[in-house]
Coordinates of C-alpha atoms in Angstrom, one line a residue:
Chain T
M1 CA 195.9 40.2 199.8
M2 CA 195.1 43.9 199.4
V3 CA 194.4 43.4 195.7
G4 CA 193.1 39.9 195.7
V5 CA 190.4 40.1 198.4
P6 CA 188.6 43.2 197.0
L7 CA 188.8 41.8 193.4
V8 CA 187.5 38.4 194.3
G9 CA 184.8 40.0 196.4
F10 CA 183.9 42.4 193.6
V11 CA 183.5 39.5 191.2
F12 CA 181.7 36.9 193.3
K13 CA 179.9 38.7 196.1
P14 CA 176.9 40.0 194.1
L15 CA 176.2 36.5 192.9
F16 CA 175.5 35.1 196.4
K17 CA 173.8 38.0 197.9
A18 CA 170.6 36.8 199.6
L19 CA 167.6 38.6 198.0
P20 CA 164.7 39.2 200.3
P21 CA 161.4 37.9 198.8
V22 CA 158.9 40.5 197.7
W23 CA 155.1 40.2 197.3
R24 CA 154.1 41.2 193.8
S25 CA 150.6 41.9 192.7
V26 CA 149.4 40.0 189.6
G27 CA 145.9 41.4 189.3
K28 CA 142.5 41.9 190.9
V29 CA 140.9 38.9 192.6
D30 CA 137.8 39.4 190.5
S31 CA 139.8 39.1 187.2
F32 CA 140.3 35.3 187.9
K33 CA 137.6 32.7 187.6
V34 CA 137.3 29.9 190.1
G35 CA 138.8 26.6 188.6
E36 CA 140.8 28.4 185.9
T37 CA 144.5 28.3 185.4
V38 CA 146.1 31.3 183.7
A39 CA 149.6 32.7 183.1
V40 CA 150.5 35.8 185.2
T41 CA 153.5 38.0 184.8
F42 CA 155.4 39.7 187.6
L43 CA 158.8 41.2 188.4
Q44 CA 161.7 39.4 190.0
A45 CA 162.4 40.2 193.7
S46 CA 165.2 42.7 193.1
P47 CA 165.9 43.2 189.4
L48 CA 169.0 45.1 188.3
P49 CA 168.3 48.5 186.7
W50 CA 169.5 47.4 183.3
A51 CA 167.7 44.0 183.3
G52 CA 165.0 45.2 180.9
V53 CA 162.5 42.5 180.0
T54 CA 164.6 39.8 181.6
A55 CA 163.4 41.2 185.0
K56 CA 160.0 39.7 184.2
T57 CA 159.0 36.3 185.2
A58 CA 155.8 34.3 185.0
A59 CA 153.7 31.8 186.9
W60 CA 150.6 29.6 186.3
L61 CA 148.0 30.9 188.7
R62 CA 144.9 28.8 189.6
R63 CA 142.0 30.1 191.5
E64 CA 140.9 27.2 193.7
S65 CA 138.1 29.0 195.5
D66 CA 136.9 32.5 196.4
N67 CA 139.9 33.3 198.5
S68 CA 142.5 30.6 197.7
F69 CA 145.0 30.7 194.8
T70 CA 147.7 28.3 193.8
A71 CA 150.7 29.6 191.9
F72 CA 152.9 27.1 190.0
S73 CA 156.4 27.8 188.7
I74 CA 156.5 27.7 184.9
S75 CA 159.8 25.8 185.0
C76 CA 159.6 22.0 184.3
T77 CA 161.4 20.2 187.1
H78 CA 163.2 18.0 184.6
L79 CA 165.4 20.7 183.0
G80 CA 163.6 23.9 183.5
C81 CA 161.9 24.5 180.2
P82 CA 158.6 26.5 180.4
V83 CA 155.6 24.2 180.7
R84 CA 152.3 25.1 178.8
W85 CA 148.8 24.7 180.2
R86 CA 146.3 22.9 178.1
P87 CA 142.9 24.0 179.6
D88 CA 140.7 21.3 178.2
A89 CA 143.1 18.5 178.9
E90 CA 143.8 20.1 182.3
L91 CA 147.5 19.2 181.8
F92 CA 150.8 21.1 181.9
M93 CA 153.0 19.9 179.0
C94 CA 156.7 20.6 178.5
P95 CA 158.0 21.2 175.0
C96 CA 161.5 20.0 175.7
H97 CA 161.5 16.4 176.8
G98 CA 157.8 15.6 177.1
G99 CA 157.2 16.1 180.8
V100 CA 153.4 16.3 181.7
Y101 CA 151.8 17.4 184.9
Y102 CA 148.3 17.3 186.3
K103 CA 146.4 20.5 187.2
D104 CA 147.7 20.2 190.8
G105 CA 151.3 20.1 189.5
S106 CA 151.9 16.4 190.2
V107 CA 153.7 14.5 187.6
A108 CA 151.5 12.7 185.0
A109 CA 154.1 11.5 182.5
G110 CA 157.6 11.9 181.2
P111 CA 161.0 12.5 182.9
P112 CA 160.2 15.1 185.6
P113 CA 161.5 13.9 188.9
K114 CA 159.2 16.0 191.1
P115 CA 155.9 18.0 190.9
L116 CA 156.0 21.6 189.7
S117 CA 157.2 23.9 192.4
R118 CA 154.9 26.5 193.8
Y119 CA 155.1 30.1 194.8
Q120 CA 153.3 31.4 197.9
A121 CA 150.1 33.2 196.8
R122 CA 147.7 35.4 198.9
V123 CA 144.8 37.8 198.6
N124 CA 145.7 41.2 199.9
E125 CA 143.3 44.3 199.6
G126 CA 141.5 42.8 196.7
Q127 CA 144.7 41.9 194.8
V128 CA 146.2 38.5 194.2
E129 CA 149.9 38.6 195.3
I130 CA 152.7 36.2 194.6
L131 CA 155.8 36.0 196.8
S132 CA 158.6 36.6 194.3
T133 CA 161.6 34.8 195.6
L134 CA 164.1 34.9 192.8
Chain P
M1 CA 216.1 53.5 145.6
L2 CA 212.8 52.1 147.0
K3 CA 214.3 48.6 147.1
R4 CA 217.3 49.8 149.0
I5 CA 215.0 51.4 151.7
F6 CA 213.1 48.2 152.0
E7 CA 216.2 46.1 152.3
K8 CA 217.7 48.5 154.9
T9 CA 214.5 48.4 156.9
Y10 CA 214.3 44.7 156.7
Q11 CA 217.9 44.3 157.8
W12 CA 217.4 46.7 160.7
L13 CA 214.2 45.0 161.9
E14 CA 215.8 41.5 161.6
D15 CA 218.9 42.7 163.4
R16 CA 217.0 44.3 166.3
T17 CA 214.2 41.6 166.6
G18 CA 215.3 38.5 164.9
L19 CA 211.6 38.0 163.9
F20 CA 212.1 37.0 160.3
S21 CA 214.7 34.3 160.9
F22 CA 212.6 33.1 163.8
I23 CA 209.5 32.7 161.7
G24 CA 211.4 31.3 158.8
H25 CA 213.1 28.8 161.0
M26 CA 209.7 27.7 162.3
A27 CA 208.1 27.6 158.9
R28 CA 210.8 25.5 157.4
H29 CA 211.2 23.0 160.3
P30 CA 211.6 19.5 158.9
V31 CA 208.5 17.3 158.9
P32 CA 208.2 13.7 157.9
S33 CA 207.5 13.2 154.2
G34 CA 204.3 11.5 153.2
A35 CA 202.1 13.6 155.6
R36 CA 199.0 13.7 153.4
W37 CA 195.6 15.3 153.7
W38 CA 195.0 13.7 157.0
Y39 CA 197.1 16.4 158.7
V40 CA 195.0 19.5 157.6
F41 CA 192.4 19.5 160.4
G42 CA 194.5 21.2 163.1
S43 CA 195.4 24.2 161.0
A44 CA 191.8 24.4 159.7
T45 CA 190.6 24.6 163.3
L46 CA 193.1 27.5 163.9
C47 CA 191.9 29.2 160.7
A48 CA 188.3 28.9 161.8
F49 CA 189.2 30.4 165.2
L50 CA 190.8 33.3 163.4
I51 CA 187.6 33.9 161.5
Q52 CA 185.8 33.9 164.8
V53 CA 188.3 36.5 166.2
V54 CA 187.9 38.8 163.3
S55 CA 184.1 38.5 162.9
G56 CA 183.7 38.6 166.7
I57 CA 185.6 41.9 167.0
A58 CA 183.4 43.2 164.2
L59 CA 180.2 42.2 166.0
A60 CA 181.5 43.8 169.2
L61 CA 181.5 47.2 167.5
Y62 CA 177.7 47.2 167.7
Y63 CA 176.8 44.6 170.3
I64 CA 175.9 45.9 173.8
P65 CA 176.2 43.2 176.4
S66 CA 173.3 44.5 178.5
A67 CA 170.2 42.3 179.2
D68 CA 168.0 45.2 178.2
E69 CA 169.8 46.3 175.0
A70 CA 171.5 43.3 173.5
Y71 CA 168.4 42.2 171.6
A72 CA 167.9 45.6 170.0
T73 CA 171.6 45.7 169.0
L74 CA 171.3 42.3 167.4
K75 CA 168.3 43.4 165.4
Y76 CA 170.2 46.5 164.4
I77 CA 173.3 44.5 163.4
T78 CA 171.1 42.1 161.3
H79 CA 168.9 44.6 159.6
D80 CA 170.4 48.1 159.7
T81 CA 174.2 47.7 159.2
A82 CA 176.0 47.1 156.0
F83 CA 176.8 43.4 155.8
G84 CA 175.7 42.9 159.5
G85 CA 173.6 39.8 158.7
F86 CA 176.6 38.4 156.8
V87 CA 179.0 39.0 159.7
R88 CA 176.6 37.3 162.1
A89 CA 176.3 34.4 159.7
L90 CA 180.1 34.3 159.3
H91 CA 180.4 34.0 163.1
Y92 CA 177.8 31.3 163.3
Y93 CA 179.2 29.1 160.5
G94 CA 182.7 29.8 161.6
A95 CA 181.8 28.4 165.0
S96 CA 180.2 25.4 163.4
A97 CA 183.4 24.8 161.3
M98 CA 185.5 25.2 164.4
V99 CA 183.5 22.5 166.2
L100 CA 183.6 20.2 163.2
M101 CA 187.3 20.7 162.6
V102 CA 188.2 20.2 166.3
G103 CA 186.2 16.9 166.1
A104 CA 187.9 15.8 162.9
H105 CA 191.4 16.8 164.2
M106 CA 190.8 14.8 167.4
A107 CA 189.5 11.8 165.6
Q108 CA 192.5 11.8 163.3
V109 CA 195.0 12.1 166.1
F110 CA 193.2 9.4 168.0
L111 CA 192.9 7.0 165.0
Q112 CA 196.6 7.4 163.9
G113 CA 197.8 7.1 167.5
S114 CA 199.6 10.5 167.3
Y115 CA 198.8 11.2 170.9
K116 CA 201.3 8.5 172.0
F117 CA 204.8 9.1 173.3
P118 CA 206.2 11.8 173.4
R119 CA 203.1 13.8 172.4
E120 CA 201.0 13.3 175.5
M121 CA 200.9 17.0 176.4
N122 CA 199.9 17.8 172.8
W123 CA 196.8 15.7 173.4
L124 CA 196.1 17.1 176.8
T125 CA 196.3 20.7 175.6
G126 CA 194.1 19.7 172.7
V127 CA 191.5 18.3 175.1
L128 CA 191.4 21.6 176.9
L129 CA 191.0 23.4 173.7
L130 CA 188.1 21.2 172.8
G131 CA 186.5 22.1 176.1
F132 CA 187.1 25.8 175.5
T133 CA 185.6 25.5 172.0
L134 CA 182.4 23.9 173.4
V135 CA 182.1 26.6 176.1
M136 CA 182.5 29.2 173.4
G137 CA 179.8 27.6 171.3
F138 CA 177.4 27.4 174.3
T139 CA 178.1 31.0 175.6
G140 CA 177.9 32.2 172.0
Q141 CA 174.4 30.9 171.6
I142 CA 173.4 32.7 174.8
L143 CA 174.9 35.9 173.6
R144 CA 172.3 35.7 170.7
W145 CA 170.1 37.1 173.4
D146 CA 166.6 36.1 172.4
Q147 CA 163.9 33.9 173.9
N148 CA 165.8 30.7 173.1
A149 CA 169.0 32.0 174.6
V150 CA 167.3 32.9 177.9
W151 CA 165.8 29.5 178.2
T152 CA 169.0 27.7 177.1
A153 CA 170.8 29.5 180.0
A154 CA 168.0 28.5 182.4
V155 CA 168.2 24.8 181.2
A156 CA 172.0 24.8 181.6
A157 CA 171.7 26.1 185.1
K158 CA 169.1 23.5 186.0
Q159 CA 171.4 20.8 184.8
A160 CA 174.3 22.1 186.8
A161 CA 172.0 22.4 189.8
R162 CA 171.7 18.6 189.8
A163 CA 175.4 18.2 190.7
P164 CA 175.9 16.9 194.3
F165 CA 177.1 19.4 196.9
I166 CA 178.2 22.2 194.5
G167 CA 175.0 22.1 192.3
G168 CA 173.4 25.3 193.6
W169 CA 176.7 27.1 193.5
L170 CA 177.3 26.1 189.9
S171 CA 173.9 27.1 188.8
T172 CA 174.3 30.5 190.4
L173 CA 177.6 30.9 188.7
I174 CA 176.2 30.2 185.3
L175 CA 173.2 32.6 185.6
S176 CA 175.1 35.1 187.8
G177 CA 172.3 34.9 190.2
P178 CA 169.4 32.8 191.3
T179 CA 167.6 33.1 187.9
V180 CA 168.1 34.7 184.5
G181 CA 168.4 38.4 185.0
G182 CA 170.5 41.6 184.4
S183 CA 173.8 40.0 185.3
T184 CA 173.5 36.8 183.2
L185 CA 174.3 38.2 179.9
S186 CA 177.1 40.7 180.9
R187 CA 178.9 38.0 182.8
L188 CA 178.6 35.4 180.0
F189 CA 179.8 38.1 177.6
V190 CA 183.0 38.4 179.7
V191 CA 183.5 34.6 179.5
H192 CA 182.9 34.5 175.8
V193 CA 184.9 37.6 174.8
F194 CA 187.7 37.9 177.3
L195 CA 188.2 34.9 179.5
I196 CA 187.9 31.9 177.1
P197 CA 189.5 33.6 174.1
A198 CA 192.5 34.5 176.3
L199 CA 192.8 30.9 177.4
V200 CA 192.4 29.7 173.7
F201 CA 195.2 32.0 172.6
A202 CA 197.5 30.8 175.4
F203 CA 196.7 27.1 174.8
V204 CA 197.0 27.4 171.0
G205 CA 200.4 28.9 171.6
L206 CA 201.4 26.1 173.9
H207 CA 199.9 23.5 171.6
L208 CA 201.9 24.8 168.6
M209 CA 205.0 25.1 170.7
L210 CA 204.6 21.4 171.6
V211 CA 204.1 20.5 167.9
L212 CA 207.4 22.2 167.1
R213 CA 209.1 20.6 170.1
H214 CA 208.1 17.0 169.3
G215 CA 207.7 17.4 165.5
I216 CA 204.7 16.4 163.5
S217 CA 204.0 12.8 164.0
E218 CA 205.0 10.6 161.0
P219 CA 202.3 8.7 159.2
P220 CA 201.7 5.4 161.0
I221 CA 203.0 2.3 159.5
P222 CA 201.4 -1.0 160.5
G223 CA 203.9 -3.0 162.6
R224 CA 206.1 -0.1 163.6
K225 CA 205.5 0.3 167.3
V226 CA 206.2 3.3 169.5
D227 CA 208.8 2.5 172.0
P228 CA 209.6 5.4 174.4
K229 CA 213.2 4.2 174.7
T230 CA 213.9 4.4 171.0
Y231 CA 211.2 6.6 169.5
R232 CA 213.0 9.9 169.5
R233 CA 216.1 8.6 167.9
E234 CA 214.1 6.8 165.2
Y235 CA 212.1 10.0 164.5
E236 CA 215.3 12.1 164.2
D237 CA 216.9 9.6 161.9
S238 CA 213.8 9.4 159.6
L239 CA 213.7 13.2 159.5
K240 CA 217.4 13.4 158.5
K241 CA 216.8 10.7 155.9
D242 CA 213.7 11.9 154.1
G243 CA 212.3 14.9 156.1
V244 CA 210.9 17.8 154.1
P245 CA 210.5 21.5 155.1
F246 CA 207.0 22.2 156.5
W247 CA 206.8 25.3 154.3
P248 CA 206.1 24.8 151.5
D249 CA 206.1 21.0 151.1
A250 CA 203.5 20.2 153.7
A251 CA 201.9 23.6 154.3
W252 CA 200.3 23.9 150.9
R253 CA 197.8 21.3 151.7
D254 CA 196.9 23.2 154.9
M255 CA 196.5 26.3 152.8
V256 CA 194.3 24.7 150.2
F257 CA 192.1 23.0 152.7
A258 CA 191.7 26.1 154.9
A259 CA 190.8 28.1 151.7
V260 CA 188.2 25.6 150.8
M261 CA 186.8 25.7 154.3
V262 CA 186.7 29.5 154.3
L263 CA 184.9 29.4 151.0
A264 CA 182.3 27.0 152.3
I265 CA 181.8 29.2 155.4
V266 CA 181.3 32.3 153.2
L267 CA 178.9 30.4 150.9
L268 CA 176.8 29.1 153.7
A269 CA 176.7 32.6 155.3
I270 CA 175.5 34.1 152.0
V271 CA 173.0 31.3 151.2
F272 CA 171.5 30.7 154.6
G273 CA 172.2 34.0 156.4
P274 CA 172.5 34.4 160.1
P275 CA 170.8 32.2 162.7
E276 CA 167.3 33.4 163.3
L277 CA 166.7 35.9 166.1
G278 CA 163.7 34.6 168.0
H279 CA 161.2 36.4 170.2
P280 CA 162.6 39.0 172.7
P281 CA 164.4 37.6 175.8
D282 CA 161.4 37.9 178.0
P283 CA 161.3 35.0 180.5
S284 CA 157.6 35.6 181.1
L285 CA 156.7 34.6 177.5
I286 CA 155.8 31.0 178.1
D287 CA 155.4 29.7 174.5
A288 CA 159.1 29.0 174.2
N289 CA 160.5 25.9 172.6
P290 CA 164.2 25.9 173.8
R291 CA 166.6 24.0 171.6
P292 CA 170.4 24.1 171.7
D293 CA 172.4 24.9 168.5
W294 CA 173.2 21.8 166.4
Y295 CA 176.5 20.9 168.1
L296 CA 174.8 20.2 171.4
M297 CA 171.5 18.9 169.9
W298 CA 172.7 15.3 170.4
Y299 CA 173.1 15.9 174.1
F300 CA 169.7 17.4 174.3
A301 CA 168.3 14.1 172.8
V302 CA 170.4 12.0 175.2
L303 CA 168.7 13.8 178.1
A304 CA 165.3 13.0 176.7
L305 CA 165.9 9.4 175.9
L306 CA 167.7 8.3 179.1
P307 CA 165.7 6.0 181.3
H308 CA 163.8 8.1 183.9
G309 CA 165.6 8.4 187.2
I310 CA 169.2 8.0 186.0
E311 CA 169.5 11.3 184.3
G312 CA 170.4 13.0 187.6
F313 CA 173.5 10.8 187.8
F314 CA 174.2 10.9 184.1
M315 CA 174.2 14.7 183.8
V316 CA 176.7 15.0 186.6
F317 CA 179.0 12.0 186.1
A318 CA 178.9 11.4 182.3
P319 CA 180.8 14.7 181.5
I320 CA 183.2 14.1 184.3
I321 CA 183.9 10.5 183.1
A322 CA 184.2 11.6 179.5
G323 CA 186.6 14.4 180.4
A324 CA 188.6 12.1 182.7
L325 CA 188.9 9.4 179.9
L326 CA 190.1 12.0 177.4
I327 CA 192.7 13.3 179.8
L328 CA 193.9 9.9 180.9
L329 CA 194.0 8.4 177.4
P330 CA 197.7 9.2 176.6
F331 CA 198.7 8.0 180.0
I332 CA 196.8 4.7 179.7
S333 CA 198.3 3.8 176.3
N334 CA 201.4 5.8 175.2
H335 CA 203.2 3.2 173.4
G336 CA 202.7 0.3 170.9
E337 CA 200.9 0.3 167.5
R338 CA 199.8 3.5 166.0
S339 CA 198.3 2.3 162.7
P340 CA 194.5 2.2 162.8
S341 CA 194.6 -1.0 160.8
R342 CA 196.3 -2.7 163.8
R343 CA 194.0 -1.0 166.3
P344 CA 190.5 -2.2 165.4
W345 CA 189.0 -1.1 168.7
A346 CA 190.1 2.5 168.1
M347 CA 188.4 2.4 164.8
A348 CA 185.3 0.8 166.2
F349 CA 185.2 3.4 169.0
V350 CA 185.4 6.4 166.7
L351 CA 182.8 4.9 164.4
M352 CA 180.5 4.3 167.4
V353 CA 180.9 7.8 168.7
V354 CA 180.2 9.3 165.2
V355 CA 177.1 7.0 164.7
M356 CA 175.8 7.7 168.2
I357 CA 176.2 11.5 168.0
G358 CA 174.7 11.4 164.5
A359 CA 171.7 9.3 165.6
F360 CA 171.1 11.3 168.8
W361 CA 171.4 14.5 166.7
W362 CA 168.8 13.4 164.3
A363 CA 166.5 12.3 167.2
G364 CA 167.0 15.7 168.7
V365 CA 166.0 17.5 165.5
K366 CA 162.8 15.4 165.3
S367 CA 162.2 15.5 169.1
N368 CA 159.5 12.8 168.8
W369 CA 159.3 12.6 172.6
S370 CA 157.8 16.0 172.9
P371 CA 154.1 16.6 172.6
N372 CA 153.5 18.2 169.2
F373 CA 152.1 21.7 169.9
N374 CA 151.4 22.5 166.2
V375 CA 149.0 19.7 165.4
K376 CA 146.5 20.2 162.6
P377 CA 142.9 19.3 163.4
L378 CA 141.8 15.9 162.1
P379 CA 140.0 16.4 158.8
V380 CA 136.5 14.9 158.3
E381 CA 137.7 12.3 155.9
V382 CA 140.1 11.0 158.5
V383 CA 137.5 11.1 161.3
G384 CA 135.0 9.4 159.0
A385 CA 131.9 11.1 160.5
A386 CA 130.6 14.7 160.6
N387 CA 128.4 14.2 163.6
G388 CA 127.5 11.6 166.2
P389 CA 129.7 9.9 168.9
V390 CA 132.6 9.2 166.5
F391 CA 132.7 12.9 165.5
E392 CA 132.4 14.1 169.1
G393 CA 135.0 11.6 170.2
A394 CA 137.4 13.0 167.6
R395 CA 136.8 16.5 168.8
L396 CA 137.6 15.3 172.4
F397 CA 140.7 13.5 171.1
E398 CA 142.0 17.0 170.0
L399 CA 140.7 19.0 173.0
K400 CA 142.0 16.7 175.7
G401 CA 145.5 16.8 174.3
C402 CA 145.5 13.1 173.0
L403 CA 146.4 14.3 169.5
N404 CA 149.4 16.2 170.8
C405 CA 151.1 12.8 171.6
H406 CA 149.3 10.2 169.4
M407 CA 149.2 10.0 165.6
I408 CA 146.1 9.3 163.6
K409 CA 146.8 8.7 159.8
G410 CA 149.7 11.2 159.8
Y411 CA 148.0 13.8 162.0
G412 CA 149.3 14.4 165.6
G413 CA 152.3 13.9 167.7
K414 CA 154.8 11.0 168.0
R415 CA 155.2 10.8 171.8
G416 CA 152.9 7.9 172.2
P417 CA 151.9 5.0 170.0
D418 CA 150.2 5.6 166.6
L419 CA 146.5 5.0 167.1
S420 CA 145.4 4.9 163.4
E421 CA 144.3 1.2 163.8
I422 CA 143.9 0.9 167.6
G423 CA 140.3 -0.4 167.2
N424 CA 141.8 -3.6 165.8
K425 CA 144.0 -4.1 168.8
L426 CA 142.2 -3.0 171.9
S427 CA 138.7 -3.8 173.2
A428 CA 136.5 -0.9 174.4
D429 CA 136.8 -2.1 178.1
R430 CA 140.6 -2.1 177.8
M431 CA 140.5 1.4 176.3
I432 CA 138.4 2.7 179.1
L433 CA 140.8 1.2 181.7
L434 CA 143.9 2.7 180.0
I435 CA 142.4 6.1 179.5
S436 CA 141.1 6.3 183.0
N437 CA 144.2 5.1 184.8
G438 CA 146.9 6.2 182.3
A439 CA 150.1 4.3 181.7
T440 CA 153.9 4.8 182.3
N441 CA 154.0 7.8 180.0
M442 CA 150.4 8.7 179.7
P443 CA 148.3 10.8 182.1
A444 CA 145.3 9.3 183.8
Y445 CA 142.1 11.0 182.5
A446 CA 139.5 9.6 185.0
A447 CA 139.1 13.0 186.6
N448 CA 138.9 14.8 183.4
L449 CA 136.2 13.0 181.4
T450 CA 132.5 12.6 182.0
P451 CA 131.1 9.1 181.4
K452 CA 129.5 10.5 178.2
E453 CA 132.8 12.0 177.0
M454 CA 134.5 8.7 177.7
D455 CA 132.0 6.8 175.6
E456 CA 132.4 9.2 172.7
L457 CA 136.2 9.1 172.9
V458 CA 136.1 5.3 173.0
S459 CA 133.6 5.2 170.1
F460 CA 136.1 7.3 168.1
L461 CA 139.0 5.1 169.0
Q462 CA 137.1 1.9 168.3
S463 CA 136.3 3.2 164.9
R464 CA 140.1 3.4 164.2
Q465 CA 140.2 0.2 162.2
S466 CA 141.9 -0.8 159.0
D467 CA 138.5 -1.6 157.4
W468 CA 136.2 0.6 159.4
E469 CA 133.2 2.0 157.5
P470 CA 131.2 4.9 158.9
P471 CA 127.6 3.8 159.9
K472 CA 125.2 4.5 157.1

């Protein structure tokens, strides 16, 4: 018991620690055009000191109107590959198994079982912020 | 004088440890005669594993299992160390050989019925070793910590997350957190370098112990059935009658085959070099194209080609069912005929598995179900017009992503039907309806095209006819 409990705790506890979400700034409001969808990069909620570039993550950010933004996860809901935005076609396309989504994240074609998931996004002091949950 | 010292040392060591007679006894244990080339795959698997141990230890001298530094150390190993690229290639082709040999060994044991009484536990430990080998292959690909590795880990976690009840927990366990991050690599490194190798050593030991305990199975003879009541006596009798010592009578074939395999691995490593190190492991670089290494490519294809809606069940239950069948096999049929010529269903089954894996592997390599992101623009001679609605329509066909999925005279993607001669098949009205509303696997474009654009696009598509001439 005295050896086992600390050892198992040491191995597994960090994996299931609840991470508080953090608002991350992804750029000035003015740097995004209304109606455009662009990739933005931000940091995970609580990256480990040695995570390096793996601490980074990305989202597809769409400026809906002056003060409203939608942030989509880049992960396809089928198996998690990163979807790409085709601006003229106004579609997200997945390179792995051919999933396609409309600009609002709903499924247009292929195997995805549900729409692209979203992050919360807000405007705060002239900055667009995304709620980094992972 | 020197000879005497050697002899004395040998005798002293033998007296105190008994090692030499122990090994000699094992090496010369009697095996059935007539065991031909069919029997070499098991020892070849072990030989490939030893290559992995040696090359793996060598790589660990430089490799740093930190999310931040692993990529840099891999670059350093590949470009700045003496023979580093070769050692990486050795580890890669060694892994490939190990997967192939495990497969061949298993097929041979299954086809010749060697898993039957009394060797059920030989089979069972073998099934576990197959599982360990696949986990090693998968974690090994992730240790090659580049963009592909990061996304492969993410995809694996997403699959695991589909499992009922324990999905979230499994996914967290694979990634060591809610997403790919600092812990992912270091923990998978522990699995790849400490945990699974320790299990492989233990189970290879047990597997070999069982081989010695029950003896190498005799080549099957049609009509000679395994009867658990009499099998052991018959086996002992046949060994007494015409058994031969394993070393050297049977072992030379293992040696020759293993040597040829090692030579092939070395040649492949020299000619093709190490697997390419892709972009840095930065999950915010979106232009990734995740693909598993070849031995899991077939499964990647299966997941693409399954009817939509059932893959959730498939991903969870197919591996469980496959594993359960493999484990149960020797308990379902542990007696009766061993010869493949008397077990046509066994032959058909192996053939089916090989053909299916081969076909899915090839489908995975081609990945026709994916939009083609590297399409070349349609040349003027294919479009057939340098201005006007047909030309504008062709431009829209590219811009709106149609070309990513549809092929026109060899240009474009293969996701949807080839439209090279669609003008012969569909009327303009039908086209407008299809493009506006979409279809099962095609997005609806009604909101994305102006009436003028729709007209141009349809003009282009109507001009796709076998005998179409551009208007003069």
